mmCIF file of C-alpha atoms and ligand atoms in Angstrom:
data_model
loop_
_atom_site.group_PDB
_atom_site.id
_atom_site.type_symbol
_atom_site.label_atom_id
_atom_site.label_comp_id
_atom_site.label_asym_id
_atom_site.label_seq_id
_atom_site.Cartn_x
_atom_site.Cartn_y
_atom_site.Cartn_z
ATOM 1 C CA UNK A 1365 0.000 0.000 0.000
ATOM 2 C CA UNK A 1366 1.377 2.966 -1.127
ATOM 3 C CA UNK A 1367 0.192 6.983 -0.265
ATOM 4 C CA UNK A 1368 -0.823 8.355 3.166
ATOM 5 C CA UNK A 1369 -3.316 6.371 5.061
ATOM 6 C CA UNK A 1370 -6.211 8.603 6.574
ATOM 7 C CA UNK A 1371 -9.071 7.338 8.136
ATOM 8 C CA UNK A 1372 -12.489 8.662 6.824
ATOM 9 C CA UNK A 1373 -13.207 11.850 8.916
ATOM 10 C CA UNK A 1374 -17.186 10.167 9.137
ATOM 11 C CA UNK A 1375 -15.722 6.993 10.919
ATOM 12 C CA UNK A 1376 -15.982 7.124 14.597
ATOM 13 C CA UNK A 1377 -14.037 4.346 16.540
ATOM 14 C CA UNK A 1378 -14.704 3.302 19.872
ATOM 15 C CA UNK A 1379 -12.968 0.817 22.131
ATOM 16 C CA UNK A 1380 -15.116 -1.847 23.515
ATOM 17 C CA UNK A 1381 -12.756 -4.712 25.625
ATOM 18 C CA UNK A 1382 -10.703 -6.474 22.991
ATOM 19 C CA UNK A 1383 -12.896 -5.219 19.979
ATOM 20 C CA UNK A 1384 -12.442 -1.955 18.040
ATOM 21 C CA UNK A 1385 -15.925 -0.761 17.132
ATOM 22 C CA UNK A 1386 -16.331 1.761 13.635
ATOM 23 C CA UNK A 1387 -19.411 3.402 13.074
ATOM 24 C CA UNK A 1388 -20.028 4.509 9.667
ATOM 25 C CA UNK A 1389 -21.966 7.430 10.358
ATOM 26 C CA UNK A 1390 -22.762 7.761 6.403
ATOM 27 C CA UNK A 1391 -24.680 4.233 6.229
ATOM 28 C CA UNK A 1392 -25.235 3.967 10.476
ATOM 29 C CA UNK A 1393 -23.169 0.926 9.600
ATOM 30 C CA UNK A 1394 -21.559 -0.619 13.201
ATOM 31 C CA UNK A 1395 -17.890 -2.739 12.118
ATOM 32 C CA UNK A 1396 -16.306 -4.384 15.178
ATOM 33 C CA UNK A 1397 -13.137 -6.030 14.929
ATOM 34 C CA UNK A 1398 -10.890 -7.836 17.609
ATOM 35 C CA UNK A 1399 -7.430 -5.879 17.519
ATOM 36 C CA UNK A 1400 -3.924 -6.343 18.422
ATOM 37 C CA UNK A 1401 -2.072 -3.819 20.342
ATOM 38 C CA UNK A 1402 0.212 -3.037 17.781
ATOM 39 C CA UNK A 1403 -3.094 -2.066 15.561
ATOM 40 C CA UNK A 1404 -4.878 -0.196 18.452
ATOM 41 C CA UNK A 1405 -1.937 1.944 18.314
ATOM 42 C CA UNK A 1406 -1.877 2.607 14.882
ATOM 43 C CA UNK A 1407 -5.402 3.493 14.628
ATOM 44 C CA UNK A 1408 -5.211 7.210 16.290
ATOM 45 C CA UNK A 1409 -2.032 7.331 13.745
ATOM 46 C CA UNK A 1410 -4.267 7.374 10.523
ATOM 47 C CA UNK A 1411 -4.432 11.369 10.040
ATOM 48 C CA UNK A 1412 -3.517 11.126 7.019
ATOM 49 C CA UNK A 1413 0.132 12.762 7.473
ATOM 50 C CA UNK A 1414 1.812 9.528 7.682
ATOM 51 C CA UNK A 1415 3.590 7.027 5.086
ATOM 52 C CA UNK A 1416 2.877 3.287 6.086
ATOM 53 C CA UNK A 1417 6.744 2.866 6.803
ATOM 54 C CA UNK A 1418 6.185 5.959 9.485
ATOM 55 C CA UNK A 1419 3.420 4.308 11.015
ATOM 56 C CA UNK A 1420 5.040 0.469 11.082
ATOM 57 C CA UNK A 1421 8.108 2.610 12.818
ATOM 58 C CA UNK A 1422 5.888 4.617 15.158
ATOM 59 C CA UNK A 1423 3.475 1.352 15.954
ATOM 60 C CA UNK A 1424 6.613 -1.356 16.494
ATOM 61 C CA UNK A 1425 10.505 0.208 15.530
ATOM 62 C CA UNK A 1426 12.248 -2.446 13.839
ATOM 63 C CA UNK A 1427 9.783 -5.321 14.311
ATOM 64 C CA UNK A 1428 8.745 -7.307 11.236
ATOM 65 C CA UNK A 1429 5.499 -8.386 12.618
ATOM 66 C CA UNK A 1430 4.187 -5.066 14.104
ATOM 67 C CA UNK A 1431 5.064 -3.969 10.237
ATOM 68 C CA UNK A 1432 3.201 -7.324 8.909
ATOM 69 C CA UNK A 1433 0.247 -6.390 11.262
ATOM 70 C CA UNK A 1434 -0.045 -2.745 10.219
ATOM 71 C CA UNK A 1435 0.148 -3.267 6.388
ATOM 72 C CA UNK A 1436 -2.770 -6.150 7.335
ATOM 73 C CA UNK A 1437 -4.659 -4.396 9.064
ATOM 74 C CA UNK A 1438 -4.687 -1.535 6.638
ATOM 75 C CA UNK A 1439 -5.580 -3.807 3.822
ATOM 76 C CA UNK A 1440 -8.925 -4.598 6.029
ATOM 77 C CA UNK A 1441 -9.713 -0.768 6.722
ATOM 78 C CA UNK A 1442 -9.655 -0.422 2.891
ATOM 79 C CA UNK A 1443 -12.141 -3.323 1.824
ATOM 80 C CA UNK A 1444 -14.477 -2.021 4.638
ATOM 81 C CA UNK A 1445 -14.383 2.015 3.454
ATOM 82 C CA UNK A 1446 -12.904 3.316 6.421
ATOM 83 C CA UNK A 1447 -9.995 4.112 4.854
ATOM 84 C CA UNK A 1448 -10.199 7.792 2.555
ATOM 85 C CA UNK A 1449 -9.320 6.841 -1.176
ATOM 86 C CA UNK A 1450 -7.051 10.482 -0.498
ATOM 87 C CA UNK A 1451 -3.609 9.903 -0.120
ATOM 88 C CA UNK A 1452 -2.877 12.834 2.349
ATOM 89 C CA UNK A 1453 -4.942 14.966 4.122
ATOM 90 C CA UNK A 1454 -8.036 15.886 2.426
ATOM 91 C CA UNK A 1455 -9.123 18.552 3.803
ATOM 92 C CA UNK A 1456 -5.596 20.455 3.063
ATOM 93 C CA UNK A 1457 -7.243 23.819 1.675
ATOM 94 C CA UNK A 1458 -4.911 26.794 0.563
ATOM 95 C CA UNK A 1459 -5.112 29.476 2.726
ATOM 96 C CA UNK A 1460 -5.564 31.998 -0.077
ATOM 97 C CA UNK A 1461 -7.666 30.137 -2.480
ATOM 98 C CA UNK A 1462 -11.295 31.366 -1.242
ATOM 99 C CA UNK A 1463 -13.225 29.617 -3.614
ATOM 100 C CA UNK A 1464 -12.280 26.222 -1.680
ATOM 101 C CA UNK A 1465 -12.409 27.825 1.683
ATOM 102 C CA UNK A 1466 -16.107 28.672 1.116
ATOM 103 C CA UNK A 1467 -16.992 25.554 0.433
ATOM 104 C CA UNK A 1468 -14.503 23.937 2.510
ATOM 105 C CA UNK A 1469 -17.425 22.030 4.456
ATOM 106 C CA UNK A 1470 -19.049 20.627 1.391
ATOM 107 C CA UNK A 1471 -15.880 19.377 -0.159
ATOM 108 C CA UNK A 1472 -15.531 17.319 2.876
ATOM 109 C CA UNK A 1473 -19.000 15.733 2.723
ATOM 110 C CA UNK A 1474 -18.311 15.382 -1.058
ATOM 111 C CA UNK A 1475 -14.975 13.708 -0.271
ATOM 112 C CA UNK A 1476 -16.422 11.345 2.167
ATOM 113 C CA UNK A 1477 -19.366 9.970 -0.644
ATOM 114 C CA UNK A 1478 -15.967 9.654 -2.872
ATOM 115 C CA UNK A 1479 -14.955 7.222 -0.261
ATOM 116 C CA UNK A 1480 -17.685 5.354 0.441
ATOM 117 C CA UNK A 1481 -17.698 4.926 -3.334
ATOM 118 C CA UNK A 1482 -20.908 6.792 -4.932
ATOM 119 C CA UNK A 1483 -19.200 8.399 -7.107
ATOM 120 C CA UNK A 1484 -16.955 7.558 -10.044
ATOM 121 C CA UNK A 1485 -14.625 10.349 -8.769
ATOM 122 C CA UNK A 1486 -11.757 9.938 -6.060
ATOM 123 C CA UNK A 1487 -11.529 13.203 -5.244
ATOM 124 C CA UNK A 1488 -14.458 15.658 -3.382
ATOM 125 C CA UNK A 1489 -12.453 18.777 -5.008
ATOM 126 C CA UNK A 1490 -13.546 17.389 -8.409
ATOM 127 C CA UNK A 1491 -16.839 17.516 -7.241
ATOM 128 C CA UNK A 1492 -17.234 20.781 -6.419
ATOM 129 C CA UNK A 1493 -15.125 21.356 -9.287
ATOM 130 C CA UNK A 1494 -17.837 20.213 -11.453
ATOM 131 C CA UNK A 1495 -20.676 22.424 -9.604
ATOM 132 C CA UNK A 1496 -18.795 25.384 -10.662
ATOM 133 C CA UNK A 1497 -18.511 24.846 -14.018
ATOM 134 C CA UNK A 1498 -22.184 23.870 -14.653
ATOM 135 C CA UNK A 1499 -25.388 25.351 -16.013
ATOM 136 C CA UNK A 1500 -28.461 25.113 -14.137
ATOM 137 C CA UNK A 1501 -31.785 26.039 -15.112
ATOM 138 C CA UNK A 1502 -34.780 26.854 -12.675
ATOM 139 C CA UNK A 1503 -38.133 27.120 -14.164
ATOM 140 C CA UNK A 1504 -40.324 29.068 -11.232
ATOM 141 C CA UNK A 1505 -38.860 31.391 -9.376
ATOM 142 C CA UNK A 1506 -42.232 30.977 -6.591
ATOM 143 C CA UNK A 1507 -42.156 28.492 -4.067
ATOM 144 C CA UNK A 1508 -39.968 25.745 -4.269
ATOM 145 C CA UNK A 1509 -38.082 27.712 -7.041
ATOM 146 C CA UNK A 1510 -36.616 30.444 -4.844
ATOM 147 C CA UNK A 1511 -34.962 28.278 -2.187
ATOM 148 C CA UNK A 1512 -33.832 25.950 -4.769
ATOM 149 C CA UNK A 1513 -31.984 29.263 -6.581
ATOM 150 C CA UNK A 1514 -30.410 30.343 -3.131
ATOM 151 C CA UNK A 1515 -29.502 26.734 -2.438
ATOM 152 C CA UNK A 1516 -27.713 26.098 -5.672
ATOM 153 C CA UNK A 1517 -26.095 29.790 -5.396
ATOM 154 C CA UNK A 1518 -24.411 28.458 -1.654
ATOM 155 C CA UNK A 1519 -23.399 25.572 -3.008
ATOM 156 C CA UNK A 1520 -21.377 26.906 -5.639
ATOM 157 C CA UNK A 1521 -22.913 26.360 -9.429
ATOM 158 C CA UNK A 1522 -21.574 28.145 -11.529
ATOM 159 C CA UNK A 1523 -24.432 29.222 -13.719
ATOM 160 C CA UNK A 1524 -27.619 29.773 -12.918
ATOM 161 C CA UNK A 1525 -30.547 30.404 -15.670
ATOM 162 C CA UNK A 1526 -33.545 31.706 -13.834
ATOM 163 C CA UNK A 1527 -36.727 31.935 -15.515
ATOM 164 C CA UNK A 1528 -40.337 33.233 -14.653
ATOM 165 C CA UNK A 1529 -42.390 36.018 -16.094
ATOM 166 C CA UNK A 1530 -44.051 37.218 -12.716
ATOM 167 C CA UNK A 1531 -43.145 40.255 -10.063
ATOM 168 C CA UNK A 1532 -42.725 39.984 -6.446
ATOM 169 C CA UNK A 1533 -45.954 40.719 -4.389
ATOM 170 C CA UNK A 1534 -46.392 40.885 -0.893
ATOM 171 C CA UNK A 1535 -47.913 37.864 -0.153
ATOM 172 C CA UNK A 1536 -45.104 35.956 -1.551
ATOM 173 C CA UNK A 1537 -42.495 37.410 1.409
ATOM 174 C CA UNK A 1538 -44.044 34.815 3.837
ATOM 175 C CA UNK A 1539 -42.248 31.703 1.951
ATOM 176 C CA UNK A 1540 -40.339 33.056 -0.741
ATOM 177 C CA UNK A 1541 -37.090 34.018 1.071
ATOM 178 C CA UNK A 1542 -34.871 35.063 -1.693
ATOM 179 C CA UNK A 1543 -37.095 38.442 -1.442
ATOM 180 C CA UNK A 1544 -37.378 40.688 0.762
ATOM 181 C CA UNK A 1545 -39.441 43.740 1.434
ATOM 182 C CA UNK A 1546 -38.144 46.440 -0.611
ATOM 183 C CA UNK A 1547 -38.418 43.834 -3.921
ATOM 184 C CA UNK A 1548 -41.999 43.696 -3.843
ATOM 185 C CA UNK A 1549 -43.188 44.862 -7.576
ATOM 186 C CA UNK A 1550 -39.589 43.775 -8.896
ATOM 187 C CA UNK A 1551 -39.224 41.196 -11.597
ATOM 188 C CA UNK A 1552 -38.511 37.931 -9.296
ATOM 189 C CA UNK A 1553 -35.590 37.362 -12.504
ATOM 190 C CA UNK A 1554 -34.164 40.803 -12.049
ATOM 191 C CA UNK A 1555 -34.888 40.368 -7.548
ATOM 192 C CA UNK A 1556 -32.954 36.761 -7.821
ATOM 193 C CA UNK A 1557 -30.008 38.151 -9.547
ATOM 194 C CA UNK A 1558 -29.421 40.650 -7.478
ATOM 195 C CA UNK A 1559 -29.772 38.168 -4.229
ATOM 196 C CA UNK A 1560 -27.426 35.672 -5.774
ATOM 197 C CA UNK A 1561 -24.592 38.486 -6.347
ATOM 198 C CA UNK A 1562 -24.993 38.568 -2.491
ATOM 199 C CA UNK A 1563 -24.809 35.421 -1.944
ATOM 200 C CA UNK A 1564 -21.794 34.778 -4.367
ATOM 201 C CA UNK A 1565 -20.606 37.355 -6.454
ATOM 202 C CA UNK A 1566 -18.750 34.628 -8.662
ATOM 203 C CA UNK A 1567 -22.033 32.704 -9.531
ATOM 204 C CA UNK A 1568 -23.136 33.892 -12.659
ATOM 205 C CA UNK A 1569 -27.369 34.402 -13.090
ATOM 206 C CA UNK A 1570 -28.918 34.561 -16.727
ATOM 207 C CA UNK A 1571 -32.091 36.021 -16.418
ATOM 208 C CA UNK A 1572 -34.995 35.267 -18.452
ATOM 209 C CA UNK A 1573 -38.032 36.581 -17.965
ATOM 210 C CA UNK A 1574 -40.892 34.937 -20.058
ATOM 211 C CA UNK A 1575 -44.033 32.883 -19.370
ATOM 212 C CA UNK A 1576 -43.321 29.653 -20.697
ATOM 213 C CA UNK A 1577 -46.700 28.415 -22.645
ATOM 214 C CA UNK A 1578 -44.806 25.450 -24.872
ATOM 215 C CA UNK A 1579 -42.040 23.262 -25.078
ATOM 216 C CA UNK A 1580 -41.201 25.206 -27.804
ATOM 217 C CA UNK A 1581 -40.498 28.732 -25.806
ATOM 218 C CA UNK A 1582 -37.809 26.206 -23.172
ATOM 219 C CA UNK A 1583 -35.612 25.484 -26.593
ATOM 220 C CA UNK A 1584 -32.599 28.220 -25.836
ATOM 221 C CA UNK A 1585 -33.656 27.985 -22.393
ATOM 222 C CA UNK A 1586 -32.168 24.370 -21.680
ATOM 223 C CA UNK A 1587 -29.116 25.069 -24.208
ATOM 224 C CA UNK A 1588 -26.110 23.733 -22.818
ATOM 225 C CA UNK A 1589 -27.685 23.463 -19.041
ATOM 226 C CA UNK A 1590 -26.380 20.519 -16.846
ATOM 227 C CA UNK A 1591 -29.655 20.074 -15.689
ATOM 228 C CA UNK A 1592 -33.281 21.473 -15.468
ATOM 229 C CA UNK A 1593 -35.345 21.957 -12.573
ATOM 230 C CA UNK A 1594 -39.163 22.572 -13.121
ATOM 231 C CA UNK A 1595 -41.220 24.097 -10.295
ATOM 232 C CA UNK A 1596 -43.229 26.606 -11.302
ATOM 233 C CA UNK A 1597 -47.006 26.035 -11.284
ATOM 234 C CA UNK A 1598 -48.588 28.090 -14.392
ATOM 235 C CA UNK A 1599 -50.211 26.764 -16.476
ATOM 236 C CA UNK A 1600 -49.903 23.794 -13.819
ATOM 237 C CA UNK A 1601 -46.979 22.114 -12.620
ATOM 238 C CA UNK A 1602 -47.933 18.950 -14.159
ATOM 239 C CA UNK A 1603 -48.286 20.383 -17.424
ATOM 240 C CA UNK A 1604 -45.009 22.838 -16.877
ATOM 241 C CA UNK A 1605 -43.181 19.348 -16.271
ATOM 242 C CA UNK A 1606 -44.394 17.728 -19.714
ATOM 243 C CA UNK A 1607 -43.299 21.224 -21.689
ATOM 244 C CA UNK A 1608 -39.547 21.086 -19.933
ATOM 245 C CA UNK A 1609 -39.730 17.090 -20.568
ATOM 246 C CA UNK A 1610 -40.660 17.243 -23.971
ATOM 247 C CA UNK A 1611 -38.006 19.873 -24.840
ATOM 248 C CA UNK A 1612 -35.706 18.555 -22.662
ATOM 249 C CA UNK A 1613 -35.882 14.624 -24.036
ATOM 250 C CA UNK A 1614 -36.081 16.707 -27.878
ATOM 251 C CA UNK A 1615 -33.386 15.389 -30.414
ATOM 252 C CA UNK A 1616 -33.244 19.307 -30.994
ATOM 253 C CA UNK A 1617 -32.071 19.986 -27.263
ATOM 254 C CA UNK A 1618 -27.873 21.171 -27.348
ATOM 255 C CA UNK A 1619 -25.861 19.490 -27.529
ATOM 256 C CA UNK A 1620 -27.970 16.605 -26.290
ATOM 257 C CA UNK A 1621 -31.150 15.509 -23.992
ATOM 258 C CA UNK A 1622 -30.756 17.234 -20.539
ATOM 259 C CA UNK A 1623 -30.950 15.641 -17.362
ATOM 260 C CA UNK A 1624 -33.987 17.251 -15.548
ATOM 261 C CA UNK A 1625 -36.151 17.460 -12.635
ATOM 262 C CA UNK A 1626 -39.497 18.242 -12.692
ATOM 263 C CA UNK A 1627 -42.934 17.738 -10.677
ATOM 264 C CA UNK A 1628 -41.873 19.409 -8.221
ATOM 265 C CA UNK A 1629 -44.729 21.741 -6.581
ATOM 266 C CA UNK A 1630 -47.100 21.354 -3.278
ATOM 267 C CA UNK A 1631 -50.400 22.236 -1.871
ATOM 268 C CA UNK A 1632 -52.456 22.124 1.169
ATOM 269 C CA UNK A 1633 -50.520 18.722 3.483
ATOM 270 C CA UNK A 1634 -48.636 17.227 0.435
ATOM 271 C CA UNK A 1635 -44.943 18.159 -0.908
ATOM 272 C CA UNK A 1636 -44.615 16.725 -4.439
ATOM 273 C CA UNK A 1637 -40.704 16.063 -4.705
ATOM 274 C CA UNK A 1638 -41.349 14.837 -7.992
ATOM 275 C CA UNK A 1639 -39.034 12.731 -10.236
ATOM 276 C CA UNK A 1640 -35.751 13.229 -11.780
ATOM 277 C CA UNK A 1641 -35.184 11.887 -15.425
ATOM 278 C CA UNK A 1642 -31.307 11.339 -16.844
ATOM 279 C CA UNK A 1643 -32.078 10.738 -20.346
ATOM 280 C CA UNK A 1644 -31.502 7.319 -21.725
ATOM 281 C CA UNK A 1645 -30.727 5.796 -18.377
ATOM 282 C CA UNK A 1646 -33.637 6.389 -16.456
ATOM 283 C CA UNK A 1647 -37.728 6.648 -16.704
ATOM 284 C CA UNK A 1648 -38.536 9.249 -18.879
ATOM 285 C CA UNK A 1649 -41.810 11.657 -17.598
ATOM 286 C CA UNK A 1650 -44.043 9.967 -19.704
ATOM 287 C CA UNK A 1651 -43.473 6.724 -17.926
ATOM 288 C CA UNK A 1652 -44.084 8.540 -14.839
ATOM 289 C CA UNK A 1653 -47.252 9.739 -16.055
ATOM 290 C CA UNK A 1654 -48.184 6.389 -17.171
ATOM 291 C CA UNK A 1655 -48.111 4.944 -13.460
ATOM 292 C CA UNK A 1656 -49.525 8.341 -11.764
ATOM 293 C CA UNK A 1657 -51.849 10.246 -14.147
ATOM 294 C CA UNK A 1658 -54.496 8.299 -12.385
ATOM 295 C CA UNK A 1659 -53.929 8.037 -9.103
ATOM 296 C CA UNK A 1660 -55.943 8.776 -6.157
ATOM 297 C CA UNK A 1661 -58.650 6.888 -7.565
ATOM 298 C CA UNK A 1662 -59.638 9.835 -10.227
ATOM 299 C CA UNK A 1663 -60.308 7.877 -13.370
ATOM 300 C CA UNK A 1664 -63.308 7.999 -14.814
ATOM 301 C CA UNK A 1665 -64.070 10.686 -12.483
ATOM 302 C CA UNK A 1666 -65.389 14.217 -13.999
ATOM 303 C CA UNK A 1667 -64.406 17.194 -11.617
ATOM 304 C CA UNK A 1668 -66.633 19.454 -10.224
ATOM 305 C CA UNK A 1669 -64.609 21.560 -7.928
ATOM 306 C CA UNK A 1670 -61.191 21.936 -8.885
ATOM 307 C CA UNK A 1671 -58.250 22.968 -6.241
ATOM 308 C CA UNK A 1672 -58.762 26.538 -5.095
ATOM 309 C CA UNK A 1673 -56.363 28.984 -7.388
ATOM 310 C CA UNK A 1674 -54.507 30.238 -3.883
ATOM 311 C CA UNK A 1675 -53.386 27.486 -2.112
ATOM 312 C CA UNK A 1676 -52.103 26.923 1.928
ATOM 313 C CA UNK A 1677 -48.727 27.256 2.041
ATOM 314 C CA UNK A 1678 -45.754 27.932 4.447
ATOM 315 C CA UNK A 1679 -41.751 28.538 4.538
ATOM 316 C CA UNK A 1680 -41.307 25.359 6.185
ATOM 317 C CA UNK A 1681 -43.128 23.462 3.023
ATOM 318 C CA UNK A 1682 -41.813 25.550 0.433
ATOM 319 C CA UNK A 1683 -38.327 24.669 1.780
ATOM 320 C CA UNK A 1684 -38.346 21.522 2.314
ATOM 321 C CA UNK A 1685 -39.309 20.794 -1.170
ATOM 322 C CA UNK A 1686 -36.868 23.554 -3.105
ATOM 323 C CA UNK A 1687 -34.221 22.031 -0.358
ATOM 324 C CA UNK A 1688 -34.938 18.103 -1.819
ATOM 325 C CA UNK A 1689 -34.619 19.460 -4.534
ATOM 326 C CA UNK A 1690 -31.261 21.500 -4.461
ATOM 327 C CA UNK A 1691 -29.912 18.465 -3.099
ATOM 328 C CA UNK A 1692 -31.300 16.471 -5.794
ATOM 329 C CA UNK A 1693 -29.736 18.830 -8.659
ATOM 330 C CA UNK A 1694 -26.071 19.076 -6.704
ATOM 331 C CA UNK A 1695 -25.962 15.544 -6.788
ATOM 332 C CA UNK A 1696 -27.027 15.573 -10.814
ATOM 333 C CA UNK A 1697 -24.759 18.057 -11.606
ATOM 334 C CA UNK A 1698 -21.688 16.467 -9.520
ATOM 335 C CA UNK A 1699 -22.118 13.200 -11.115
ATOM 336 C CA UNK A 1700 -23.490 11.566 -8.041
ATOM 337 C CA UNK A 1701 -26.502 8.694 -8.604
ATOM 338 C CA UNK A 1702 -29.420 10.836 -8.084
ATOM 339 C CA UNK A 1703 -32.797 9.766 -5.558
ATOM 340 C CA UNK A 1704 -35.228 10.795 -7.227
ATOM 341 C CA UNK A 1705 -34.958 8.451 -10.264
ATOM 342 C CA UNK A 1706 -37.186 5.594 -11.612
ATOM 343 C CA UNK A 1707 -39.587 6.763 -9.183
ATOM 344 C CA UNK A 1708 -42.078 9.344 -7.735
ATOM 345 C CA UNK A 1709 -42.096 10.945 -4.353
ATOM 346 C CA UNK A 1710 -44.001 12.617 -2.278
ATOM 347 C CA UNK A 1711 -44.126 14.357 1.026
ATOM 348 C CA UNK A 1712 -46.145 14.325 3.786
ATOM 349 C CA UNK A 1713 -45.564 17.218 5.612
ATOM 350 C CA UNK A 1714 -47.632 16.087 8.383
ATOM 351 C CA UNK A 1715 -45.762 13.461 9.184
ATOM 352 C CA UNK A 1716 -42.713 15.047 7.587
ATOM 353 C CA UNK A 1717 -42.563 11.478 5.636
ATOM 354 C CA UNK A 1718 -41.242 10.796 2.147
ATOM 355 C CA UNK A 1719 -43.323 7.833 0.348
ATOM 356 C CA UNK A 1720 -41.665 6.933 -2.535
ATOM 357 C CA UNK A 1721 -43.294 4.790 -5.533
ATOM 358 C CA UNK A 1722 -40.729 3.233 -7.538
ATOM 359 C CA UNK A 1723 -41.661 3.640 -11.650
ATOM 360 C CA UNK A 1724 -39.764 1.311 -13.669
ATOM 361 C CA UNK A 1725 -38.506 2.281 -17.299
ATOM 362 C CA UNK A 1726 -41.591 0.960 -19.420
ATOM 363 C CA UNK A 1727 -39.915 -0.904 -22.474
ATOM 364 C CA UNK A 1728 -42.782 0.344 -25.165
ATOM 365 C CA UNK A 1729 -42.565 3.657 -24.185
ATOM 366 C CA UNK A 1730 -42.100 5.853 -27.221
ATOM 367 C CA UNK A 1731 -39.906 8.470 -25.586
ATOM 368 C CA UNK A 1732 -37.067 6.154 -24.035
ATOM 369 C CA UNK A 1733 -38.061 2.603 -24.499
ATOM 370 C CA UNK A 1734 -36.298 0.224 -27.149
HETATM 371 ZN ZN1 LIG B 2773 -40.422 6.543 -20.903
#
C-alpha cells in the first residue's frame, strides 16, 4: 500500500474490551473487529500525514510483525471504506484560495461519498469542481423555485438560468425568502439576480423573464444546461413538467437531452418532490405519467370543484421541497446517482414522511423505451 493512510473523517471508533468498534456514520453501519495492540496503536495514527513505513516505525521500531500487522490491518480498513481513497490529508485547503475555503465544508462531505464509493470520482475537489462549471436552469422562481436558486447559489454552481415572467408581491415574502421587502413589484428574474450576487458574487445568473406556454419557448432555455429543474405552477406544474420534458428529451435539445427534474410543486398537506429523469438511463416523464396520471382513484371521475387557485402554504413546506430538490440537482450536476430516479415521491408534511413509488422504465414507451 502505497500513499498516506487517513481514516475517513465520518468513521468514529470506539474501544469496547478487545474489539475496536467503527461506526459509519454515512450508512449507520456498526464494524467491530478484535485488535492487536500493535493495531490499536496505529489506529489514532491514521491522520492522514503519515507514510505506512512511518506508522510500522511509530506502531513497532524495527519489528517485522508489528510492520506485517499494520500493512494487514490496513488492507482490512480499505475493503471495509474506512480508509479515505485520499492519499494525504483531504481537507488540506490553501489558505488563499477562497473559492475552496467557502466551500470547505461541502468538499468534505463530497470527499467522504468519494470514499464510500458513490461516485466515479476519487476526489471531493472534483466535485465541487464540477458544480462550478455547470449550467443550471430553474423554471419558477415561486415556491420551491426560490430556495432551490439560493440553495444552488451556496453551493457553488456556476451558472444559474432563472426563468419566470411574474413580479414579487407581498404575499409571496411569507415563503419566498430570496425576497425581501423592498423587492416587492420587482421582476422575481431581475430580484434573484441581485440576491445571488450577495450570496456569491462569482455565480453567474442569466435572467430570463418569459411565461413559458410550450415546449417550444424552453428550446434556448435548456441550451447547454447541466440540468433542469421545473417548479413553477402556471399553467400547472404537471403540465409545466411535460413542456420542460418534452423539450428537454427533444433530439433538438444542445448538444444533447438534458438531465432534468421536474414535478416538483405542493399544496395544502402534500410536498410533491417529484421525479428526476437522466435521459436514456432512467424513466422518462411519460413513464411517470403512465403509473400516476391516475392516481388517487380519479379515473373515470369528472371534476366538479377543482383545487382553489390560492393554495395553503408555508416557509417550512416551500423549503423543504426547493431544499430536496437542491440536493437532488447538486448531486445531478456532480455526477453523483441521483434519488429521485425511476420513481415518484411525495411528502407528507404532516408526518414530515417521504413515500416513494418506484416507476420502472416501461420498455414500449415511445420516448425512451427500445
Ligand atoms: Zn419513458
Amino acid at each position: 500500500m502505497s500513499g498516506k493512510p487517513k481514516l475517513r473523517d465520518s468513521v468514529i471508533v470506539q474501544h469496547d474490551g478487545p474489539e475496536v468498534v467503527f461506526l459509519l456514520t454515512g450508512s449507520r453501519v456498526v464494524k467491530r473487529f478484535v485488535v492487536n495492540d500493535h493495531v490499536l496503536k496505529m489506529i489514532p495514527l491514521l491522520d492522514g500525514s503519515r507514510t505506512v513505513e512511518q506508522l510500522c516505525d511509530l506502531v513497532g521500531p524495527g519489528s517485522r510483525e508489528a510492520a506485517d500487522e499494520v500493512t494487514g490491518a490496513l488492507d482490512v480498513m480499505r475493503r471495509e471504506r474506512l480508509l479515505s481513497v485520499v492519499d494525504g490529508p483531504a481537507d488540506a485547503v490553501p489558505p488563499d484560495d477562497a473559492d475552496l475555503e467557502r466551500h470547505d465544508r461541502q468538499i468534505r462531505l463530497f470527499q467522504d461519498l468519494c470514499d464510500e464509493g458513490l461516485s466515479a470520482d476519487s476526489r471531493g475537489i472534483e466535485l465541487q469542481r464540477r458544480l462550478r462549471r455547470a449550467t443550471a436552469v430553474v423554471c419558477g422562481l415561486g415556491g420551491v423555485g426560490s430556495w432551490l436558486v439560493q440553495g444552488l447559489a451556496a453551493a457553488g454552481v456556476g451558472t444559474l438560468r432563472v426563468c419566470d415572467f411574474d413580479r414579487v408581491e407581498r404575499s409571496n415574502l411569507g415563503r419566498q425568502i430570496l425576497y425581501s421587502t423592498s423587492d416587492i413589484g420587482r421582476l422575481k428574474t431581475e430580484a434573484a439576480a441581485e440576491r445571488v450576487a450577495v450570496i456569491d458574487p462569482q455565480v453567474r445568473v442569466e435572467p430570463v423573464t418569459r411565461r413559458i406556454t410550450s415546449p417550444g419557448d424552453l428550446s434556448d432555455l435548456i441550451a447547454g444546461a447541466d440540468v433542469v429543474v421545473g417548479c413553477g405552477d402556471q399553467p400547472s406544474p404537471y403540465v409545466l413538467a411535460g413542456w420542460i420534458a418534452a423539450a428537454c428529451m427533444s433530439s433538438t435539445a444542445r448538444p444533447a437531452p438534458v438531465p432534468h427534474i421536474v414535478g416538483g410543486s405542493y399544496a395544502y398537506h402534500v410536498g410533491i418532490l417529484g421525479t428526476t429523469v437522466i435521459p436514456g438511463t432512467t424513466a422518462c416523464w411519460q413513464c411517470v405519467r403512465a403509473e400516476t396520471a391516475n392516481d388517487h382513484g380519479r379515473e373515470g371521475l369528472e371534476t366538479i370543484v377543482a383545487r382553489r387557485a390560492v393554495g395553503a402554504a408555508s416557509a417550512p413546506m416551500s423549503g423543504l421541497v426547493g431544499l430536496a430538490l437542491t440536493w437532488e440537482a447538486m448531486r445531478v450536476l456532480a455526477g453523483l446517482p441521483p434519488a429521485l430516479a425511476n420513481s415518484w415521491s411525495e411528502l407528507d408534511f404532516w408526518n414530515l414522511r417521504v413515500d416513494t413509488r418506484a416507476i420502472p422504465r416501461r420498455p414500449d414507451c415511445p420516448v425512451c423505451g427500445g
